[in-house]
């Protein structure tokens, strides 16, 4: 399939499908399989064995069909009959416009038992249907369902005045067992330390429609609030310690103030204790579990060692010196005294955790690596906080002074809040007007109940406004608390895309809207400028704004009533194209000047590339860990977050995900790979760990 021509290689080869007929493979000596391409080509092969039990492949049988796209191929169970395959295809020969489609089924599942089976199919609106197959002598008669409610289709003709409606209700036949958070789709991402946590956070705008959200991602496990206790003042530091090394939970909360230390006991309630052995009349610099069942308290005038039986050993600082800094772990204590003196304490034996390899022949220790014990990941690389949004977030930027987020939310086929209220009021009035004289009172009650009922759109979905209807809002949000500081509702049919820019001491938000372009200042005074085509790209440029309008690239400046166009440039052929064609009438020069894969000679040279496999929507250069090196962080439409790190010792791009599979390989395979690199498996693992921790988590 790779030898037809250069025009069809990509369509015939990439993302092809292969399906076997398992029934034939189990009961016959031959096994048919189908190899299909995305477009047109399908080849069927027969696998067989000769007298010497060697595998043979027959000549392919062609099953091509022009002007078709193949979505999926499966082998059909036909018993001992001739092999059969089912293909899900689309014929695009006469499709010149977008199809007039209805609802789309996005996923399905099959439930099988010994006596029956049925299908569950879910639509893009979130509705789930139970579908059964009614058979007659092993032949499918028709499709049916087990729902006792009356069926209805929009294609059914209705009598004059008749209508059809249903009452939304919670789940009755299904029970929610578990749910998995997903970032898909990610539409915009910004990385910044807005919470002043030293480690930057990932602010991700994801979701679609009323299920959209702004998510704040932090590396590590999520912190849950278990109890709240009022304190007499502002503490300087807080620690939690255990009584014994094998205890599952901490026993004390140590709170240090300017001139005192408060000890709280953790149990059914959080309460103050006075017999813990800690010195409460002085501030605490650090405290920790020492050894298996002892506690240590470091305070400015000394160190307090508290044993399990409440016996206390103290070490006082010499002379008038005090402790200014300290570092404590389970076996060691290091303190810094005034005057630049360091004092080191340790328990015997030293409990530093080392990972080392013992040679079985010589007994030498090698490949020693220090390990730091921490919490288990428990499958969570990031913890996230989600703040719901109203429409699909298209883009957001960070306000440089307040660190607030300016979010643009835009949805197609949607109503604004004002239009929703207007349409709802109109429908209620039509309900009353359509009722007869004897039903007028009942219709009024139904209309009032309809107006008072507000179903959550994140669960039941939002009403569809129709093609060409847009709704947009501009939201100013505090990313730390998640509350909306201001919300600007745009008019119906205005779709906004934004970028902020500075001009002097003013913070301006320039909006690319359908059907206009405008500026918004902090006082929310707007100036609209009509353009010929859809403005899809915008960026600040030397105190002005650079906007892509169709095939034009324009520079605008702020005027009194609207934007002033300063200059524009058209995307077109170079001016010397005619001269080059006149000099080479035969085309030989252009033929030999062609680039890679017969591409145009004037194309830019590709330095390197890497196939991500998904649509990348954001790319940002940042530092993810304090003191680490810079890296490129990208997000994809399907919710993936990836990092590209510089690797100067090798050309092109290396797949880091593939390299990290080394640690999950079997030991013998690890040894084979390491021998090819003239290294040992521990050296390869250590190198991979160093690369990851140098740039990311």
XYZ file of C-alpha atoms in Angstrom:
697
model
C 0.000 0.000 0.000
C 3.029 2.303 0.146
C 3.932 2.071 -3.555
C 0.974 3.648 -5.336
C 2.012 7.297 -5.493
C 3.226 10.111 -3.306
C -0.203 11.742 -3.291
C -1.970 8.849 -1.534
C 0.716 7.580 0.825
C -0.535 9.630 3.746
C -4.167 8.694 3.210
C -3.412 5.017 2.670
C -0.828 4.463 5.359
C -1.337 6.637 8.435
C -3.960 5.610 10.983
C -4.832 2.447 9.093
C -6.894 -0.304 10.715
C -6.294 -4.050 10.852
C -9.008 -6.538 11.860
C -8.895 -10.343 12.202
C -11.751 -12.799 11.906
C -11.240 -14.563 15.255
C -13.804 -17.276 14.554
C -11.945 -18.367 11.437
C -8.640 -18.289 13.287
C -9.896 -20.622 15.999
C -11.626 -23.323 13.923
C -9.748 -23.264 10.644
C -6.165 -23.548 9.590
C -6.483 -20.243 7.736
C -7.066 -16.781 9.182
C -8.330 -13.845 7.106
C -7.546 -10.282 8.063
C -8.397 -6.900 6.558
C -6.002 -3.964 6.328
C -7.830 -0.713 5.682
C -6.718 2.856 5.140
C -8.461 6.069 6.072
C -9.547 6.612 2.495
C -10.562 4.184 -0.256
C -8.122 1.248 0.059
C -9.042 -2.017 1.814
C -7.076 -5.228 1.281
C -8.029 -8.704 2.557
C -5.298 -11.301 3.142
C -5.555 -14.999 3.988
C -2.995 -16.367 6.447
C -2.354 -20.092 6.097
C 0.238 -22.743 6.907
C 1.899 -25.113 4.483
C 2.885 -28.750 5.041
C 5.953 -27.637 7.012
C 3.780 -25.495 9.331
C 5.290 -22.310 7.942
C 3.102 -19.226 7.815
C 2.101 -18.142 4.308
C 0.226 -15.053 3.151
C -1.995 -15.112 0.092
C -2.235 -12.422 -2.540
C -4.458 -9.558 -1.404
C -8.070 -9.291 -2.419
C -8.994 -5.690 -3.158
C -12.133 -4.177 -1.677
C -11.529 -0.566 -2.671
C -14.283 2.003 -2.845
C -13.590 5.496 -4.114
C -14.721 8.711 -2.417
C -15.196 7.083 0.981
C -13.719 7.675 4.417
C -13.374 4.647 6.708
C -14.023 5.290 10.397
C -13.918 1.758 11.800
C -13.701 -1.888 10.727
C -14.723 -5.001 12.684
C -14.796 -8.713 11.948
C -18.292 -10.244 11.957
C -18.926 -13.550 13.725
C -20.478 -15.727 10.972
C -19.645 -19.136 12.389
C -18.193 -21.395 9.690
C -19.473 -19.325 6.776
C -17.246 -17.257 4.523
C -15.461 -14.464 6.395
C -17.210 -11.123 6.620
C -16.124 -7.664 7.777
C -18.281 -4.642 8.629
C -17.014 -1.146 7.752
C -18.304 2.180 9.013
C -17.829 4.532 6.065
C -18.901 7.919 4.762
C -19.395 8.713 1.094
C -18.234 12.263 0.324
C -18.504 12.235 -3.476
C -21.468 14.616 -3.676
C -21.113 16.321 -0.279
C -20.442 19.951 -1.112
C -21.864 21.565 2.035
C -22.031 20.790 5.726
C -24.650 18.128 6.480
C -27.985 18.914 8.052
C -27.583 16.621 11.013
C -29.562 16.015 14.146
C -28.302 14.546 17.390
C -24.934 12.756 17.534
C -24.281 9.634 19.593
C -20.868 10.123 21.175
C -20.379 6.831 23.049
C -22.018 3.480 23.675
C -21.642 0.335 25.760
C -22.951 -3.234 25.576
C -24.314 -5.163 28.563
C -24.425 -8.953 28.196
C -25.911 -11.664 30.410
C -26.681 -15.334 29.805
C -30.253 -14.636 28.764
C -30.251 -11.157 27.211
C -28.200 -8.167 26.190
C -28.831 -4.496 25.444
C -26.981 -1.327 24.477
C -26.581 2.000 26.261
C -26.006 4.939 23.904
C -25.318 8.512 25.000
C -25.901 11.628 22.912
C -23.909 14.840 22.810
C -26.561 16.422 25.060
C -25.869 13.854 27.792
C -29.088 11.816 27.385
C -28.687 8.030 27.697
C -30.890 5.615 25.730
C -31.362 1.896 26.357
C -31.617 0.065 23.030
C -32.550 -3.592 22.528
C -32.357 -5.890 19.512
C -35.478 -7.973 18.881
C -34.626 -11.113 16.914
C -36.691 -13.665 15.035
C -34.906 -17.008 14.582
C -31.471 -15.463 15.024
C -32.300 -12.669 12.564
C -32.626 -9.062 13.721
C -36.232 -7.959 13.312
C -36.097 -4.343 14.491
C -34.733 -2.033 17.167
C -36.742 -1.262 20.279
C -36.500 0.175 23.775
C -37.809 -0.713 27.211
C -39.020 2.760 28.148
C -42.715 2.982 28.967
C -42.839 6.708 28.255
C -44.360 7.718 24.890
C -41.929 8.075 22.030
C -41.688 11.250 20.008
C -39.707 12.463 17.007
C -39.534 15.973 15.583
C -40.387 14.463 12.186
C -43.868 13.383 13.371
C -46.683 15.621 12.097
C -48.699 17.255 14.866
C -52.266 18.394 14.824
C -52.880 22.099 15.065
C -52.388 23.228 18.639
C -50.733 19.996 19.769
C -47.295 20.021 21.305
C -44.924 17.680 23.095
C -42.908 18.322 26.225
C -41.264 16.391 29.044
C -40.450 17.132 32.647
C -36.725 16.979 33.534
C -36.042 14.697 36.470
C -33.011 13.345 38.358
C -31.605 9.868 37.825
C -34.134 7.095 38.493
C -32.753 3.962 36.838
C -29.049 4.755 37.234
C -26.839 5.375 40.271
C -23.697 7.507 40.123
C -20.808 5.328 41.292
C -17.761 7.482 40.578
C -16.645 10.302 38.357
C -13.269 11.183 36.889
C -12.220 14.785 36.369
C -11.104 15.633 32.851
C -9.406 18.741 31.506
C -10.665 18.143 27.971
C -10.872 20.376 26.072
C -8.137 22.825 27.123
C -8.640 26.109 25.244
C -6.151 28.389 26.996
C -3.431 28.048 29.616
C -1.280 30.496 31.574
C 1.493 29.601 34.033
C 2.180 32.110 36.810
C 2.700 32.325 40.571
C -0.331 34.485 41.377
C -0.760 32.930 44.843
C 2.851 33.741 45.906
C 3.615 30.073 46.622
C 7.144 30.121 45.068
C 6.055 27.325 42.699
C 3.983 28.536 39.716
C 0.423 27.348 39.229
C -1.189 26.277 35.952
C -4.358 28.253 35.189
C -6.334 26.287 32.610
C -9.543 27.333 30.846
C -11.301 24.145 29.819
C -14.716 22.703 29.111
C -17.521 23.614 26.754
C -20.713 25.589 27.205
C -22.286 25.702 30.682
C -19.929 22.910 31.819
C -16.894 25.158 31.306
C -14.564 25.931 34.177
C -11.341 27.660 35.131
C -9.045 25.194 36.875
C -6.013 25.963 39.015
C -3.518 23.076 38.931
C -0.848 22.592 41.577
C 1.656 19.779 41.710
C 1.112 17.340 44.559
C -1.790 16.005 46.572
C -4.781 18.131 47.492
C -5.067 19.551 51.009
C -8.421 18.961 52.738
C -9.745 21.128 55.581
C -10.510 18.855 58.546
C -11.013 21.293 61.449
C -10.873 25.003 62.262
C -9.594 26.431 65.565
C -9.415 30.090 66.528
C -5.977 31.339 67.681
C -5.229 34.204 70.094
C -2.914 35.932 67.598
C -1.032 35.662 64.334
C 1.322 32.642 64.444
C 4.836 32.677 63.032
C 4.969 28.967 62.162
C 2.913 25.770 62.485
C 4.086 22.108 62.701
C 2.430 18.737 63.218
C 4.247 15.862 64.970
C 3.534 12.250 65.901
C 4.105 10.517 69.223
C 5.545 7.358 67.626
C 7.101 6.655 64.261
C 4.505 3.942 63.510
C 1.495 6.168 64.244
C -0.723 6.690 61.236
C -1.761 10.225 62.161
C -0.122 13.210 63.848
C -0.791 13.738 67.551
C 0.112 17.415 68.156
C -0.166 20.725 66.347
C 2.627 23.074 67.455
C 1.857 26.775 66.914
C 4.668 29.299 67.455
C 3.960 32.951 68.289
C 6.316 35.891 68.870
C 6.821 35.124 72.580
C 5.003 31.828 73.233
C 4.266 28.336 71.908
C 0.805 26.741 71.822
C 0.400 22.930 71.752
C -2.894 21.523 70.427
C -3.907 17.869 70.701
C -5.487 16.209 67.639
C -8.361 13.848 68.407
C -12.119 13.992 68.032
C -11.659 17.707 68.688
C -8.667 20.036 68.595
C -7.899 21.294 72.112
C -4.962 22.832 73.991
C -2.738 20.616 76.172
C -0.182 21.638 78.811
C 1.539 18.323 79.691
C 3.145 17.599 76.324
C 6.657 18.510 77.493
C 7.039 21.466 75.105
C 8.212 24.773 76.580
C 5.325 27.199 76.145
C 6.923 30.456 77.334
C 9.221 30.923 74.323
C 8.809 30.856 70.550
C 9.679 27.643 68.707
C 12.065 27.632 65.751
C 11.415 23.998 64.778
C 10.100 20.721 66.175
C 10.086 17.141 64.956
C 9.858 13.473 65.859
C 13.338 12.313 66.896
C 14.081 8.613 66.649
C 11.159 6.231 67.165
C 9.203 7.843 69.999
C 10.937 11.070 71.127
C 10.236 14.718 70.301
C 12.637 17.624 69.880
C 11.899 21.348 70.266
C 14.373 23.976 69.069
C 13.877 27.427 70.620
C 16.172 30.520 70.675
C 17.910 29.597 73.963
C 18.434 25.860 73.453
C 17.175 22.432 72.401
C 14.592 20.413 74.345
C 14.601 16.594 73.945
C 11.289 15.074 75.143
C 11.237 11.285 75.635
C 8.181 9.038 75.448
C 7.940 8.811 79.258
C 7.884 12.648 79.481
C 11.518 12.856 80.670
C 13.167 15.993 79.295
C 16.815 16.612 78.338
C 17.852 20.178 77.552
C 20.865 21.719 75.852
C 21.435 25.421 76.517
C 23.294 27.769 74.178
C 26.735 28.832 75.494
C 27.048 32.333 76.945
C 24.758 34.945 75.516
C 24.454 33.337 72.118
C 21.069 32.426 70.680
C 19.868 30.129 67.918
C 18.836 31.986 64.764
C 18.308 29.128 62.269
C 17.971 25.348 62.459
C 17.322 22.217 60.417
C 15.840 19.050 61.925
C 15.059 15.557 60.678
C 14.321 12.270 62.437
C 17.972 11.626 63.346
C 19.890 14.909 63.056
C 19.736 18.526 64.252
C 21.829 21.405 62.895
C 21.628 24.855 64.507
C 23.183 28.212 63.598
C 24.215 30.452 66.516
C 24.756 34.187 66.548
C 28.328 34.910 65.547
C 28.340 32.510 62.582
C 28.804 29.232 64.494
C 27.182 25.927 63.417
C 26.492 23.092 65.872
C 25.614 19.582 64.662
C 23.734 16.936 66.691
C 22.879 13.391 65.623
C 21.410 10.230 67.075
C 23.379 6.994 67.000
C 23.098 5.215 64.594
C 22.676 7.689 61.741
C 19.376 7.102 59.966
C 20.008 8.592 56.537
C 18.220 6.520 53.907
C 20.560 5.361 51.148
C 19.858 3.179 48.148
C 22.928 1.131 47.292
C 23.889 -2.024 45.393
C 25.854 -4.844 47.071
C 28.226 -6.749 44.786
C 27.554 -10.499 45.373
C 31.219 -11.411 44.699
C 33.380 -8.716 46.262
C 30.871 -7.290 48.723
C 31.519 -3.715 47.532
C 28.817 -1.074 47.767
C 28.156 0.838 44.555
C 25.560 3.076 42.916
C 24.739 4.818 46.187
C 21.825 7.247 45.881
C 20.195 9.246 48.642
C 16.423 8.874 48.793
C 13.904 11.247 50.325
C 10.718 9.649 51.578
C 7.528 11.578 50.811
C 3.820 11.031 50.345
C 2.608 8.503 47.835
C 1.296 9.967 44.605
C -1.882 7.899 44.802
C -2.353 8.402 41.072
C -2.674 12.187 41.340
C 0.103 14.239 39.780
C -1.762 17.541 40.185
C -4.433 18.699 42.562
C -6.943 21.049 41.040
C -9.529 23.607 42.072
C -12.338 24.244 39.578
C -14.366 27.458 39.273
C -17.439 27.176 36.995
C -17.906 29.515 34.028
C -20.967 30.449 31.983
C -19.824 29.925 28.389
C -16.877 28.274 26.663
C -13.685 30.139 27.659
C -11.854 31.236 24.513
C -8.914 33.104 26.015
C -7.830 34.776 29.227
C -5.021 37.080 30.257
C -3.537 38.136 33.602
C -4.007 41.705 34.803
C -0.434 42.867 35.509
C -1.232 44.938 38.622
C -3.943 43.043 40.501
C -3.074 39.501 39.279
C -6.729 39.001 38.405
C -7.805 37.094 35.307
C -9.710 38.688 32.421
C -11.621 35.852 30.753
C -13.467 35.949 27.453
C -16.314 33.409 27.234
C -18.019 32.844 23.890
C -20.479 30.217 22.673
C -22.089 29.616 19.317
C -25.704 28.445 19.135
C -26.364 30.031 22.530
C -28.508 32.745 24.129
C -27.389 35.559 26.392
C -29.011 35.817 29.820
C -31.183 38.716 28.689
C -32.352 36.824 25.607
C -33.044 33.713 27.698
C -35.274 35.682 30.061
C -37.044 37.308 27.112
C -37.631 33.976 25.354
C -38.810 32.369 28.584
C -41.306 35.167 29.189
C -42.507 34.881 25.603
C -43.049 31.117 25.937
C -45.004 31.614 29.168
C -47.278 34.152 27.479
C -47.841 31.792 24.553
C -48.842 29.023 26.978
C -51.544 31.249 28.463
C -52.762 32.545 25.090
C -53.007 29.042 23.583
C -55.196 27.754 26.439
C -58.962 27.786 26.256
C -61.298 29.684 28.553
C -61.767 26.713 30.871
C -58.015 26.002 31.003
C -56.822 29.596 31.360
C -56.304 29.365 35.143
C -54.375 26.074 34.886
C -52.241 27.487 32.068
C -51.419 30.544 34.182
C -50.236 28.299 37.030
C -48.131 26.254 34.621
C -46.639 29.428 33.144
C -45.765 30.752 36.609
C -44.133 27.437 37.533
C -42.243 27.494 34.235
C -40.892 30.976 34.958
C -39.870 30.086 38.518
C -38.088 26.857 37.560
C -34.377 27.314 36.893
C -32.711 24.057 35.911
C -28.909 23.918 36.294
C -27.499 24.146 32.784
C -24.373 22.233 33.774
C -26.591 19.146 34.255
C -29.533 19.593 31.871
C -27.747 21.621 29.203
C -28.471 25.055 27.771
C -31.184 25.834 25.195
C -29.955 25.943 21.607
C -30.432 29.282 19.871
C -29.797 28.125 16.303
C -27.085 28.611 13.741
C -25.484 32.051 13.665
C -26.457 32.975 17.237
C -23.574 33.960 19.553
C -23.344 34.815 23.250
C -20.327 36.309 25.043
C -19.324 37.678 28.421
C -16.166 39.326 29.746
C -15.368 38.126 33.256
C -12.860 39.523 35.765
C -12.052 36.783 38.290
C -9.889 36.495 41.371
C -7.937 33.261 40.738
C -7.166 32.718 44.425
C -10.697 32.906 45.830
C -12.473 32.047 42.581
C -15.056 34.829 42.897
C -16.137 36.994 39.969
C -15.227 40.639 40.517
C -17.050 41.986 37.469
C -19.056 40.595 34.560
C -19.756 42.425 31.291
C -22.567 40.944 29.192
C -22.204 41.537 25.453
C -25.164 41.853 23.132
C -26.677 38.885 21.355
C -24.642 37.781 18.283
C -21.386 39.377 19.508
C -18.553 36.842 19.800
C -15.449 38.213 21.539
C -11.767 37.251 21.524
C -9.430 39.394 23.626
C -5.890 40.457 24.445
C -4.791 43.080 26.970
C -2.256 45.793 26.291
C -0.711 48.635 28.256
C -0.868 52.224 27.066
C 0.744 54.574 29.519
C -0.884 54.143 32.917
C -4.086 52.669 31.472
C -4.925 48.992 31.196
C -6.913 48.476 28.002
C -8.628 45.314 26.826
C -8.910 45.110 23.058
C -11.701 42.844 21.851
C -12.057 41.157 18.480
C -15.795 40.699 18.140
C -18.308 39.561 15.589
C -19.262 41.882 13.966
C -16.977 44.627 15.391
C -13.692 45.424 17.116
C -13.487 47.588 20.218
C -11.477 48.744 23.233
C -12.608 48.525 26.839
C -10.948 50.687 29.511
C -11.242 50.206 33.248
C -14.283 52.475 33.238
C -15.786 50.145 30.595
C -16.253 52.869 27.986
C -16.145 51.151 24.600
C -15.309 52.204 21.071
C -16.368 49.962 18.181
C -14.709 49.747 14.795
C -16.336 47.736 11.978
C -14.095 45.611 9.739
C -14.675 43.701 6.505
C -13.996 40.147 7.723
C -13.735 38.177 10.946
C -10.806 39.405 13.120
C -9.407 36.146 14.472
C -5.925 37.183 15.689
C -4.814 40.127 17.807
C -1.607 41.133 19.606
C -0.056 44.280 21.163
C 2.539 45.989 18.955
C 4.637 49.019 20.022
C 1.866 50.738 21.990
C -0.717 49.905 19.332
C -2.658 46.816 18.386
C -1.924 44.411 15.536
C -5.015 42.649 14.158
C -5.379 39.960 11.513
C -8.520 40.647 9.468
C -8.973 37.905 6.893
C -5.941 38.079 4.587
C -4.983 41.555 5.856
C -2.625 42.451 8.694
C -3.472 45.867 10.175
C -2.071 48.167 12.861
C -4.656 50.223 14.789
C -4.295 53.008 17.329
C -6.817 54.338 19.820
C -8.862 57.305 18.633
C -11.572 59.373 20.286
C -14.542 57.500 18.806
C -13.057 54.407 17.194
C -9.789 52.735 16.304
C -7.586 54.481 13.752
C -6.032 52.315 11.049
C -2.359 53.233 10.711
C -1.162 50.727 8.120
C -1.960 47.354 6.590
C -0.181 44.589 4.721
C -1.660 41.960 2.426
C -0.603 38.337 2.387
C 0.368 37.846 -1.263
C 3.126 36.600 -3.551
C 6.505 38.370 -3.483
C 6.785 41.289 -5.957
C 9.594 39.601 -7.908
C 7.515 36.517 -8.777
C 6.811 37.693 -12.345
C 10.515 38.321 -13.008
C 11.458 34.834 -11.799
C 8.825 33.221 -14.020
C 10.053 35.195 -17.058
C 13.646 34.094 -16.426
C 12.665 30.415 -16.184
C 9.942 29.739 -18.796
C 10.618 25.964 -18.852
C 10.328 25.538 -15.091
C 13.584 23.586 -14.788
C 15.027 25.993 -12.241
C 11.948 25.792 -10.040
C 11.995 21.997 -10.344
C 15.544 21.694 -8.997
C 14.916 24.309 -6.282
C 12.125 22.325 -4.651
C 12.536 21.509 -1.000
C 11.667 18.539 1.168
C 8.935 16.279 -0.246
C 8.693 18.456 -3.376
C 7.663 21.448 -1.293
C 7.950 25.033 -2.459
C 11.504 26.390 -2.492
C 10.581 29.610 -0.674
C 9.297 27.791 2.413
C 11.063 28.338 5.726
C 13.540 25.666 6.732
C 12.328 23.240 9.389
C 14.983 22.970 12.105
C 13.271 20.152 13.995
C 9.793 18.876 14.740
C 8.045 16.484 17.086
C 4.715 14.767 16.459
C 2.558 15.458 19.491
C -0.438 13.619 18.052
C -2.961 16.180 19.302
C -3.969 19.754 18.555
C -1.769 22.142 20.567
C -3.637 25.277 21.691
C -1.142 26.970 24.016
C 2.642 27.159 24.283
C 4.550 29.032 26.987
C 8.179 29.254 28.108
C 8.391 29.141 31.892
C 10.168 27.716 34.940
C 8.104 25.124 36.790
C 10.264 24.678 39.892
C 12.182 27.311 41.893
C 15.762 27.459 40.681
C 15.081 25.099 37.780
C 15.803 25.562 34.101
C 13.343 26.968 31.588
C 11.116 24.664 29.570
C 8.283 24.891 27.047
C 4.886 23.861 28.435
C 2.100 23.082 25.964
C -1.521 22.043 26.363
C -3.669 20.150 23.877
C -7.310 20.164 22.904
C -7.935 16.731 24.448
C -6.707 17.846 27.895
C -3.039 16.861 27.793
C -0.237 18.878 29.400
C 3.287 18.307 28.086
C 6.762 19.769 28.546
C 9.564 20.243 26.029
C 12.968 20.571 27.715
C 16.297 21.460 26.056
C 18.627 18.520 25.499
C 21.833 20.014 24.114
C 23.840 16.796 23.900
C 21.711 15.360 21.096
C 20.211 16.664 17.871
C 16.522 16.755 16.942
C 13.847 15.740 19.471
C 13.764 12.745 21.813
C 10.506 11.250 23.101
C 10.775 11.618 26.877
C 7.625 9.557 27.565
C 9.161 6.675 25.640
C 12.457 6.995 27.522
C 10.707 6.917 30.897
C 9.171 3.548 30.021
C 12.642 2.164 30.759
C 11.888 2.013 34.500
C 8.769 -0.117 33.894
C 10.514 -2.663 31.668
C 11.514 -6.128 32.797
C 15.025 -6.398 34.318
C 16.427 -8.451 31.433
C 15.133 -5.952 28.880
C 16.556 -3.077 30.932
C 19.911 -4.815 30.893
C 19.809 -5.276 27.099
C 18.974 -1.609 26.513
C 21.654 -0.426 28.944
C 24.300 -2.622 27.311
C 23.541 -1.016 23.955
C 24.326 2.328 25.612
C 27.472 1.004 27.355
C 25.863 1.758 30.684
C 24.296 -0.136 33.565
C 20.526 -0.037 34.253
C 20.955 2.038 37.465
C 22.971 4.637 35.533
C 20.253 4.945 32.883
C 17.520 5.285 35.534
C 19.510 7.921 37.396
C 20.039 9.915 34.194
C 16.306 9.894 33.425
C 15.486 11.026 36.971
C 18.013 13.857 36.764
C 16.528 15.149 33.496
C 13.012 15.211 34.952
C 13.888 16.856 38.271
C 16.043 19.490 36.564
C 13.089 20.959 34.668
C 9.846 19.684 36.169
C 8.324 17.631 38.955
